[in-house]
Short mmCIF file of C-alpha atoms and ligand atoms in Angstrom, two decimals:
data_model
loop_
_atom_site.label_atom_id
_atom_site.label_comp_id
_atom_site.label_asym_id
_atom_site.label_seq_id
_atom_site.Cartn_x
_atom_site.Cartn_y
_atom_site.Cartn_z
CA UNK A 597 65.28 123.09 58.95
CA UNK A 598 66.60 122.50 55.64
CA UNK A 599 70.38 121.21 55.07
CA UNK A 600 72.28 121.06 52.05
CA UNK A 601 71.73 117.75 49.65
CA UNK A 602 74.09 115.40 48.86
CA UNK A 603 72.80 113.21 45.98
CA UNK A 604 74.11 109.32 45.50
CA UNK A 605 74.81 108.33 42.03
CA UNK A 606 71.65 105.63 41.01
CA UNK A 607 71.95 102.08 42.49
CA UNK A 608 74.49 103.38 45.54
CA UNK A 609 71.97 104.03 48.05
CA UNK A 610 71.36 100.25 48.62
CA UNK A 611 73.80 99.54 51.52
CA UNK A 612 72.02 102.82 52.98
CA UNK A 613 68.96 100.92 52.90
CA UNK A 614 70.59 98.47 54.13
CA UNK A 615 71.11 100.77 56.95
CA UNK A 616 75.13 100.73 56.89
CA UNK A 617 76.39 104.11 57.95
CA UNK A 618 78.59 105.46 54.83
CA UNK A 619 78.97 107.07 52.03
CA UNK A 620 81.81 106.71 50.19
CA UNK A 621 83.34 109.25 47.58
CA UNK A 622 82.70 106.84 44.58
CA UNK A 623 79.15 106.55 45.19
CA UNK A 624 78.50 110.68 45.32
CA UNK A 625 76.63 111.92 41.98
CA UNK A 626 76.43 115.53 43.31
CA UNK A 627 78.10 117.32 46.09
CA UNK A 628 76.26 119.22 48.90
CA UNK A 629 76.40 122.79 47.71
CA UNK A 630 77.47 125.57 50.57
CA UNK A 631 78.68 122.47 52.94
CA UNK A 632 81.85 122.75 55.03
CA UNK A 633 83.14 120.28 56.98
CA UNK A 634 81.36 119.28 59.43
CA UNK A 635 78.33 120.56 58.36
CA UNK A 636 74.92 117.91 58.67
CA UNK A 637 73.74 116.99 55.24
CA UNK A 638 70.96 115.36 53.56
CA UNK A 639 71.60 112.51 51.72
CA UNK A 640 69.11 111.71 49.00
CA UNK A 641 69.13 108.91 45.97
CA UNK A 642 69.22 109.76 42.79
CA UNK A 643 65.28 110.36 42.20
CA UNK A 644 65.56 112.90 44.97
CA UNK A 645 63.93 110.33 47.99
CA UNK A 646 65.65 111.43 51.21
CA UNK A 647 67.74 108.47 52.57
CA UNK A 648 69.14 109.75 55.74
CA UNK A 649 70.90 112.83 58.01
CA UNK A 650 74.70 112.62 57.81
CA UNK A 651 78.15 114.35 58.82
CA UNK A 652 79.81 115.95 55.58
CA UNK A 653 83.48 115.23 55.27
CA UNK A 654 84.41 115.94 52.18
CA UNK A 655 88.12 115.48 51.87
CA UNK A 656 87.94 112.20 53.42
CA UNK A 657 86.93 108.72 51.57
CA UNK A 658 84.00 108.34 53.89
CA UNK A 659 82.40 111.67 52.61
CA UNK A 660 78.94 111.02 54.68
CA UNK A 661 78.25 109.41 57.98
CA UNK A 662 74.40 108.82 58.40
CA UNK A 663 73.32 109.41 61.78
CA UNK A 664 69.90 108.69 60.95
CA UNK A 665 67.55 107.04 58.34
CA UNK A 666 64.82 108.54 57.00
CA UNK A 667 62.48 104.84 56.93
CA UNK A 668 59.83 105.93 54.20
CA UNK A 669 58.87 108.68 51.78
CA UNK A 670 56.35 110.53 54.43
CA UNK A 671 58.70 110.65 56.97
CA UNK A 672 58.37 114.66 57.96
CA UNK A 673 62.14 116.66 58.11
CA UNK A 674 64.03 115.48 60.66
CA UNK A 675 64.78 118.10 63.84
CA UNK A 676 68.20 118.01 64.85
CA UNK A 677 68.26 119.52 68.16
CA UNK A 678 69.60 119.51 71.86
CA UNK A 679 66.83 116.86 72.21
CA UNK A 680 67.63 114.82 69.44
CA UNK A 681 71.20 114.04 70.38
CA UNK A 682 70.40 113.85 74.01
CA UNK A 683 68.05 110.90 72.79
CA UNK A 684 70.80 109.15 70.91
CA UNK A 685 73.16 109.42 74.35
CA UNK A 686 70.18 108.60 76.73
CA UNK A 687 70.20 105.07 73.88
CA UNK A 688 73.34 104.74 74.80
CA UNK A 689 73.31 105.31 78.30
CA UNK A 690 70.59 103.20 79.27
CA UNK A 691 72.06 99.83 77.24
CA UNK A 692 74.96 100.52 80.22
CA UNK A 693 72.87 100.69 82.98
CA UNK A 694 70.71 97.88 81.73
CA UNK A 695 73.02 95.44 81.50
CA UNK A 696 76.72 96.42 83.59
CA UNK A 697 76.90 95.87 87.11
CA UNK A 698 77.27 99.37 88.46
CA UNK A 699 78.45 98.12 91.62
CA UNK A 700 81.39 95.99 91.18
CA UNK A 701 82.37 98.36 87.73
CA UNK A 702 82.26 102.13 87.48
CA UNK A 703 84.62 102.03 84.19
CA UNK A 704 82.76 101.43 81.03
CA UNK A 705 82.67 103.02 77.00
CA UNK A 706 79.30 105.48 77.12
CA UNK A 707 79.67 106.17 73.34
CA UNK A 708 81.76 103.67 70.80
CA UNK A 709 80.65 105.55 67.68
CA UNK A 710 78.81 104.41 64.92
CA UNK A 711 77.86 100.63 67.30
CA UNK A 712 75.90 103.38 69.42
CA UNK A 713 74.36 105.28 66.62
CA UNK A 714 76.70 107.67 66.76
CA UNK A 715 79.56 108.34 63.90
CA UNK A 716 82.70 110.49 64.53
CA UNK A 717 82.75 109.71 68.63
CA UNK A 718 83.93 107.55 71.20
CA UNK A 719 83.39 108.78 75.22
CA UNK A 720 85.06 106.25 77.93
CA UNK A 721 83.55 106.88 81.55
CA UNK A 722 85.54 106.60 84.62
CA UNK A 723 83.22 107.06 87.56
CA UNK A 724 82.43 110.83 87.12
CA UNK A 725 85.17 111.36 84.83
CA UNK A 726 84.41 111.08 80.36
CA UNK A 727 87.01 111.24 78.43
CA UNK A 728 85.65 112.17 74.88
CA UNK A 729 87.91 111.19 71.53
CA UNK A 730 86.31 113.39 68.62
CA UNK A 731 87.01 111.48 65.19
CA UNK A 732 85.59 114.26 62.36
CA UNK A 733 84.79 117.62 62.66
CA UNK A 734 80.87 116.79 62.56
CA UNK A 735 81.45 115.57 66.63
CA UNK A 736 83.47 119.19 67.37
CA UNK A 737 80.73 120.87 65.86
CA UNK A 738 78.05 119.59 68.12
CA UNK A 739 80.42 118.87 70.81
CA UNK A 740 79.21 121.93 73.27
CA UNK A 741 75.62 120.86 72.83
CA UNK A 742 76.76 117.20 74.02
CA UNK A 743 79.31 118.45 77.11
CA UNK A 744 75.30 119.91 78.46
CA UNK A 745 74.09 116.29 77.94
CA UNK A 746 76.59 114.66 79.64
CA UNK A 747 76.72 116.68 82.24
CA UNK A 748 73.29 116.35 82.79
CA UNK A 749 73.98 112.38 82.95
CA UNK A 750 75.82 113.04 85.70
CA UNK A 751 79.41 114.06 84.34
CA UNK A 752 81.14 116.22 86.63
CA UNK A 753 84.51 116.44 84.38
CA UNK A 754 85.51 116.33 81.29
CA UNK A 755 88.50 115.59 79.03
CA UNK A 756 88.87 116.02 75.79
CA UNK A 757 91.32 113.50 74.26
CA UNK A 758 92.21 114.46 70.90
CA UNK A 759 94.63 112.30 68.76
CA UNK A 760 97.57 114.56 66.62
CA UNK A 761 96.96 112.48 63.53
CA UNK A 762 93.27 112.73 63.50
CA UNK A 763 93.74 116.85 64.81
CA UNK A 764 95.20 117.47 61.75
CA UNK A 765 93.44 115.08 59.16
CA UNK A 766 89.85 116.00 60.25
CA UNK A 767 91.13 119.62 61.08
CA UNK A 768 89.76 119.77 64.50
CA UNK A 769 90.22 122.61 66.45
CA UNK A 770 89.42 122.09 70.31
CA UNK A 771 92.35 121.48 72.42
CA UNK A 772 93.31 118.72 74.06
CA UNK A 773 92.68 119.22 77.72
CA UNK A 774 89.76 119.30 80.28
CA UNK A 775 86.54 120.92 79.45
CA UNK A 776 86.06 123.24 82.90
CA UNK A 777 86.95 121.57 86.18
CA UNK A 778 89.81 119.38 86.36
CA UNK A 779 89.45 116.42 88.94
CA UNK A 780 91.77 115.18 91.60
CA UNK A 781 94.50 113.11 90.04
CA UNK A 782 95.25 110.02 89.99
CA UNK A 783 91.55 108.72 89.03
CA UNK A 784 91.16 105.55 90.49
CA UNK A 785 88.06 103.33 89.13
CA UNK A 786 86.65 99.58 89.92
CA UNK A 787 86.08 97.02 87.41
CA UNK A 788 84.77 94.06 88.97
CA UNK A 789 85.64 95.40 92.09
CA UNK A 790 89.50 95.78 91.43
CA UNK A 791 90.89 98.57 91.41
CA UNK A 792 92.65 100.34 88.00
CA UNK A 793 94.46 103.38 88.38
CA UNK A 794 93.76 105.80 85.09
CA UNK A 795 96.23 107.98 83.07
CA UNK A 796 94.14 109.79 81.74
CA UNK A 797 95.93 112.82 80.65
CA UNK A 798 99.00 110.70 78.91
CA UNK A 799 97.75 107.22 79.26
CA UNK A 800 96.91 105.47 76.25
CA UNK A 801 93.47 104.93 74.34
CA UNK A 802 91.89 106.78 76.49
CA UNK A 803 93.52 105.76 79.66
CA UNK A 804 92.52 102.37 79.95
CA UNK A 805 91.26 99.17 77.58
CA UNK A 806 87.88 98.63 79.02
CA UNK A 807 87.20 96.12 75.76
CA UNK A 808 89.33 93.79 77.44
CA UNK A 809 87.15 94.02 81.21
CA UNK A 810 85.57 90.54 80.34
CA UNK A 811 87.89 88.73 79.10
CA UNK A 812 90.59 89.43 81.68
CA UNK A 813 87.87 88.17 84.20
CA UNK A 814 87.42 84.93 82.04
CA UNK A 815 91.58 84.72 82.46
CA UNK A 816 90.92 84.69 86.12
CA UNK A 817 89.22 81.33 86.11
CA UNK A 818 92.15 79.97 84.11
CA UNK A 819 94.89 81.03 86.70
CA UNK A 820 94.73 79.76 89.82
CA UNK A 821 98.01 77.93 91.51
CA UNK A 822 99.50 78.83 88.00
CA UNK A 823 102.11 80.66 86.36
CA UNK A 824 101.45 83.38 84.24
CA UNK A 825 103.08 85.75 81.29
CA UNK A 826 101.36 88.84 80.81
CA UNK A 827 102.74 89.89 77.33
CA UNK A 828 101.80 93.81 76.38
CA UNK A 829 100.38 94.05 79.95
CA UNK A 830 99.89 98.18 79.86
CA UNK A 831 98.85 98.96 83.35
CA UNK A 832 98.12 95.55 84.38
CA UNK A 833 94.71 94.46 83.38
CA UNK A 834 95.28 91.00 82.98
CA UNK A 835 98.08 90.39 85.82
CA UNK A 836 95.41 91.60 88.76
CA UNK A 837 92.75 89.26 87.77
CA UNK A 838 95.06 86.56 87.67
CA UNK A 839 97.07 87.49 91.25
CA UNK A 840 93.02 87.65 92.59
CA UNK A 841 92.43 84.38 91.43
CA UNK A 842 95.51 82.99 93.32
CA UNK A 843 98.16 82.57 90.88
CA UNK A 844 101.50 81.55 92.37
CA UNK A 845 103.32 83.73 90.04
CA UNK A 846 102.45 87.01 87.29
CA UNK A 847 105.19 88.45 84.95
CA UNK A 848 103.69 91.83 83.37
CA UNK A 849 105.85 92.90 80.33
CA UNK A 850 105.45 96.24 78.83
CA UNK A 851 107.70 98.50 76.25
CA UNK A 852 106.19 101.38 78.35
CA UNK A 853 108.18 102.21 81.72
CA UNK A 854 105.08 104.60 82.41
CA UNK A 855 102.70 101.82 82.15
CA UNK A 856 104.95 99.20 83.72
CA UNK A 857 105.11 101.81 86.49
CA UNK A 858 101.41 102.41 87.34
CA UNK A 859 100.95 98.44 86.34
CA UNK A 860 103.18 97.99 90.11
CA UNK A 861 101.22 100.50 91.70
CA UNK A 862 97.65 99.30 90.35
CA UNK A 863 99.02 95.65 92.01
CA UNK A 864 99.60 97.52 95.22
CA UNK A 865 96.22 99.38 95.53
CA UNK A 866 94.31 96.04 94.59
CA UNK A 867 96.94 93.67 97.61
CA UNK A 868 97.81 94.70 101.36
CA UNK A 869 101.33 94.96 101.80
CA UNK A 870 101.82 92.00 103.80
CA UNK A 871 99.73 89.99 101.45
CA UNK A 872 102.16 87.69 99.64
CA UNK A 873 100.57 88.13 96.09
CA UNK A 874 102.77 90.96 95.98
CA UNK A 875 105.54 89.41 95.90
CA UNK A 876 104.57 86.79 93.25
CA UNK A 877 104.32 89.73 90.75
CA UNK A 878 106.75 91.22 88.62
CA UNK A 879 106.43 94.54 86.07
CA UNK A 880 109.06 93.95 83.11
CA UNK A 881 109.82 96.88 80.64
CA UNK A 882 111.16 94.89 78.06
CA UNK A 883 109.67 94.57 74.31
CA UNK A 884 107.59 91.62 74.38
CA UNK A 885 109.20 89.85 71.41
CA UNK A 886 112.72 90.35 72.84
CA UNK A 887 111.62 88.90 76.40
CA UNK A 888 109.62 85.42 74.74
CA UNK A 889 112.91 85.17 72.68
CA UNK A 890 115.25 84.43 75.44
CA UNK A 891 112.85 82.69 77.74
CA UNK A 892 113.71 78.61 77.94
CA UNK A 893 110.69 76.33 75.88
CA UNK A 894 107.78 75.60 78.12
CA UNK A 895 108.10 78.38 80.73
CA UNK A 896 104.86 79.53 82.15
CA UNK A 897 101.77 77.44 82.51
CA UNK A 898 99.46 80.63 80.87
CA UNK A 899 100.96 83.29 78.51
CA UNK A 900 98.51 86.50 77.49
CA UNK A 901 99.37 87.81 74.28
CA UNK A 902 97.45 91.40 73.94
CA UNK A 903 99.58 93.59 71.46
CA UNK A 904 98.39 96.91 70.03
CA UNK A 905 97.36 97.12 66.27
CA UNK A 906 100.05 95.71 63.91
CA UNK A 907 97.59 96.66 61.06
CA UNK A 908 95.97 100.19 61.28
CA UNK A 909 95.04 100.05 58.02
CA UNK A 910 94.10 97.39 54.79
CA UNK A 911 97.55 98.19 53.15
CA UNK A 912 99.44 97.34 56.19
CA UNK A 913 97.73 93.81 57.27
CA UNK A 914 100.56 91.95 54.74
CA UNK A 915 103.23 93.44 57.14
CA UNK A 916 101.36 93.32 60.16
CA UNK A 917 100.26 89.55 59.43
CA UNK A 918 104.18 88.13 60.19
CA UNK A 919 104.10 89.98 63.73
CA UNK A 920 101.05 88.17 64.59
CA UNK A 921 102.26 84.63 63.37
CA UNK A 922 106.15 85.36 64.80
CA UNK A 923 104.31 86.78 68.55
CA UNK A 924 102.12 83.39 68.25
CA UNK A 925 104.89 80.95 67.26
CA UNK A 926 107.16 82.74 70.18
CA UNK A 927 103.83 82.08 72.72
CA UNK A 928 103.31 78.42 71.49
CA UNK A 929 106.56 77.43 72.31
CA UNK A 930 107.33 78.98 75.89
CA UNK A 931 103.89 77.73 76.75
CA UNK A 932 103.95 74.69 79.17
CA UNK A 933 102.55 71.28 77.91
CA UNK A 934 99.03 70.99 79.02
CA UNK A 935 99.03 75.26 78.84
CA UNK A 936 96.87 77.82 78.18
CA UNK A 937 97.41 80.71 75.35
CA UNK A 938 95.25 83.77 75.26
CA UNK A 939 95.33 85.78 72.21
CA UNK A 940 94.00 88.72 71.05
CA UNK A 941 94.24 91.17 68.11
CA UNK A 942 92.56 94.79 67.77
CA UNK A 943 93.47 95.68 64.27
CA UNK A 944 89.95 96.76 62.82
CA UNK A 945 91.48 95.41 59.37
CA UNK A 946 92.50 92.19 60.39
CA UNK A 947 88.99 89.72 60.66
CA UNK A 948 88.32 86.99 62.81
CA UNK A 949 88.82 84.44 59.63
CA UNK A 950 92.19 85.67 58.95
CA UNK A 951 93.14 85.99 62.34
CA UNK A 952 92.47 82.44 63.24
CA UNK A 953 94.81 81.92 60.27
CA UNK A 954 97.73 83.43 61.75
CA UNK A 955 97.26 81.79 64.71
CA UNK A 956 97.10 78.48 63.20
CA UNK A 957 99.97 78.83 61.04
CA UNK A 958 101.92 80.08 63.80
CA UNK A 959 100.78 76.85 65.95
CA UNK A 960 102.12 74.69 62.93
CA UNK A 961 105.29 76.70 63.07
CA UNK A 962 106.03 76.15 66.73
CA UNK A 963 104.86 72.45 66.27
CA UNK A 964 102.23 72.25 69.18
CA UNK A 965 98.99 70.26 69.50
CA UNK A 966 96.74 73.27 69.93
CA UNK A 967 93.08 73.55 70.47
CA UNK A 968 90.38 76.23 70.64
CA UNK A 969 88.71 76.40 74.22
CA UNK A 970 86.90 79.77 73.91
CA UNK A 971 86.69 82.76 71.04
CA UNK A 972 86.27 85.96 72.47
CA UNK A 973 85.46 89.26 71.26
CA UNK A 974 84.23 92.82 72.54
CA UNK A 975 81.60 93.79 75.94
CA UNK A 976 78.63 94.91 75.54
CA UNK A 977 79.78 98.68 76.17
CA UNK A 978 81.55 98.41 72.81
CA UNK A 979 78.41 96.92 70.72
CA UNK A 980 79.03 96.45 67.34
CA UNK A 981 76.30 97.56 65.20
CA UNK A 982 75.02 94.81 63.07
CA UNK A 983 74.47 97.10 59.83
CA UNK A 984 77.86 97.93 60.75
CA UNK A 985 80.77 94.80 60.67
CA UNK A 986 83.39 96.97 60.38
CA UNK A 987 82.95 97.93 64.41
CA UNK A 988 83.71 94.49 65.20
CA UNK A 989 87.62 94.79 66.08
CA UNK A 990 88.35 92.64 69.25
CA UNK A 991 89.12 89.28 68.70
CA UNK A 992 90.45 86.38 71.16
CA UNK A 993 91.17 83.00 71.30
CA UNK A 994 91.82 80.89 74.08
CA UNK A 995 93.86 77.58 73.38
CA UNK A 996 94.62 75.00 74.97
CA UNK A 997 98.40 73.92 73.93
CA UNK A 998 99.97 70.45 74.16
N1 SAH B 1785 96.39 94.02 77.88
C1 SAH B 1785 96.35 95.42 78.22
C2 SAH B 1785 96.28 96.32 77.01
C3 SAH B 1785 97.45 96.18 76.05
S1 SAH B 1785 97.63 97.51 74.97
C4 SAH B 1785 95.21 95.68 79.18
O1 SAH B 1785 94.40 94.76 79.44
O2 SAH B 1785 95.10 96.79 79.69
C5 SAH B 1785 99.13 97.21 74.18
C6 SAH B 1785 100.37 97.51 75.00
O3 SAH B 1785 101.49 97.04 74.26
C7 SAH B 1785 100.67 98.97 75.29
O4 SAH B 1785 100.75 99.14 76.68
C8 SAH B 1785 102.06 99.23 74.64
O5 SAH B 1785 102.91 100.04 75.46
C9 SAH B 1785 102.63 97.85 74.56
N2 SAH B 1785 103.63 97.57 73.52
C10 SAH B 1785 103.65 97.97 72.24
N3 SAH B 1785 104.68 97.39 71.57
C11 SAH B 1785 105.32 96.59 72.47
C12 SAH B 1785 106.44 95.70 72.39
N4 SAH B 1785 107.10 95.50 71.24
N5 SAH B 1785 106.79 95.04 73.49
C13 SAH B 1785 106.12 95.22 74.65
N6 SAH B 1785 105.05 96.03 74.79
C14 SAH B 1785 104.67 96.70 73.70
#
């Protein structure tokens, strides 16, 4: 089949080569002609040499995403079929079942966009539950073609998670909702056989943070016998690995009373009621700032600091750069001497370099001896492309505070 051409000005097809995923509008020398939104493209260097199969977007900055190379001059036209994408999820698929444990975790990211080969996408999997986020209107196109493929994978429901911001930027059209059969509610799934209660309808992300399955389990081994703050605990992640591990005492603080709410209930489905760890916990719905302020200096012998994205974009990482140094400074100090500090930050535009930054200057502000035990980053459901840096968000430290 032939698809419209979109033709790179000369020179701008090297970081294609390079196999990174995207055009960008500066680097266009001639628009696809009779291509909507959505539409697959061809995108070819100046001399005319094919260069790859993308999604057309052209209102947006990223005006191509290449969803395959071509790799040399004889390649034949590309076939993009119901077997072709089924291919690219099967790629997907079978990274999961290589290398999860299926049997102590049934919660993991199938797709996690262009670090699976896959622009515009992301599809979370909750036992036989995906929730699918589309990101540009090249996914909603092709989305009925992949609902088949995933239920052929063994999908039995659907949902369809669409953000209002991106609805109306990308101008998608499918509802938000679930795609045929809706499942008995409350889903309930096991990560390293505990047990997470999803919101999947009005939950955030899309229902849970399974980026953050490995590192809570690495918190575990940091928590027995001791106190522990989980700052920005959502519905608990954090504070169930470290009541499992035998901490004497969890504090989960949340702005959300929704989350802070199925946070108690995810500690009850994980402890029997007469089991004391139940009574060491505690869900807070307090801002997280507002809570660190008041507490005394040297409080809790581990503090988790998980917040959302203070940057969400390049322009905003000036702003967003004195939240992460004032939340830092505010953990250093109500840390115990001898303490542990686990820190994270998911802002796409903030990088590991400059993150470690903020955390430093916020350990000079607070005055603490503080050393790095352990850098953390993303699982391997969320793999980060390596053509690709830009899907590298999740970053960690763990430090050890005197
Ligand atoms: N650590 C969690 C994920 C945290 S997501 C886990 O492992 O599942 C970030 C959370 O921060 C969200 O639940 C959001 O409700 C909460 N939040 C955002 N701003 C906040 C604030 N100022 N104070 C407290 N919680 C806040």
């Amino acid at each position: 089949m032939d698809y419209p051409i979109l033709v790179l000005k000369e020179g701008r097809e090297k970081s294609l080569l390079q196999r990174h995923p995207w055009v960008f509008s500066g680097a266009v020398q001639k628009m696809p002609k009779k291509a909507n939104n959505g539409d697959i493209i061809q995108v070819q260097d100046h001399k005319g040499r094919a260069v790859g199969y993308a999604f057309y977007d052209p209102s947006s900055q990223i005006t191509a995403r290449v969803f395959a190379f071509t790799q040399t001059a004889h390649d034949p036209p590309l076939h993009i079929d119901e077997a072709f994408w089924e291919a690219k999820v099967q790629q997907a698929f079978d990274l999961r079942q290589q290398h999860l444990n299926f049997e102590t975790t049934n919660a993991y990211r199938l797709l996690h966009a262009e670090g699976d080969f896959l622009p515009g996408i992301i599809a979370d999997a909750y036992d036989k539950v995906l929730v699918v986020q589309l990101l540009i209107k090249g996914t909603e196109l092709i989305f009925p073609t992949l609902e088949k493929i995933f239920r052929k994978l063994g999908f039995s429901y659907i949902f369809l998670n669409v953000k209002e911001n991106v609805k109306h930027l990308e101008q998608l059209e499918l509802p938000k909702g679930w795609v045929g059969d809706t499942p008995k509610l409350p889903i309930i799934v096991k990560e390293n056989n505990l047990l997470f209660e999803i919101d999947i309808e009005n939950g955030q992300k899309t229902g849970f943070f399974l980026d953050q399955r490995e590192n809570r389990a690495l918190l575990g081994t940091y928590s027995a016998n001791k106190s522990v703050l989980n700052c920005f605990s959502y519905t608990g992640g954090f504070s169930v690995y470290a009541l499992a591990a035998g901490a004497k005492k969890v504090d989960s603080v949340d702005i959300s009373k929704t989350a802070t709410a199925i946070c108690e209930q995810v500690i009850k489905l994980n402890f029997e009621p007469q089991d004391d760890k139940l009574t060491r916990h505690k869900a807070i719905a307090a801002d997280c700032f507002d809570y660190l302020k008041a507490l005394p200096a040297e409080s809790y012998d581990v503090i988790i600091l998980d917040p959302p994205a203070f940057a969400k974009s390049k322009k905003a990482v000036q702003r967003a750069a004195r939240g992460y140094v004032s939340l830092n400074e505010l953990g250093f100090k109500k840390v115990k001497k001898g303490g542990i500090v686990f820190t994270f930050s998911c802002s796409g535009s903030v990088d590991r370099d400059l993150f470690r930054k903020m955390v430093f200057s916020a350990a000079a502000a607070a005055k603490r001896e503080v050393r790095i035990i352990a850098q953390l980053t993303q699982p391997l459901d969320h793999p980060v492309n390596i053509y690709h840096p830009e899907g590298e968000y999740l970053k960690g430290l763990v430090l050890y505070v005197e």
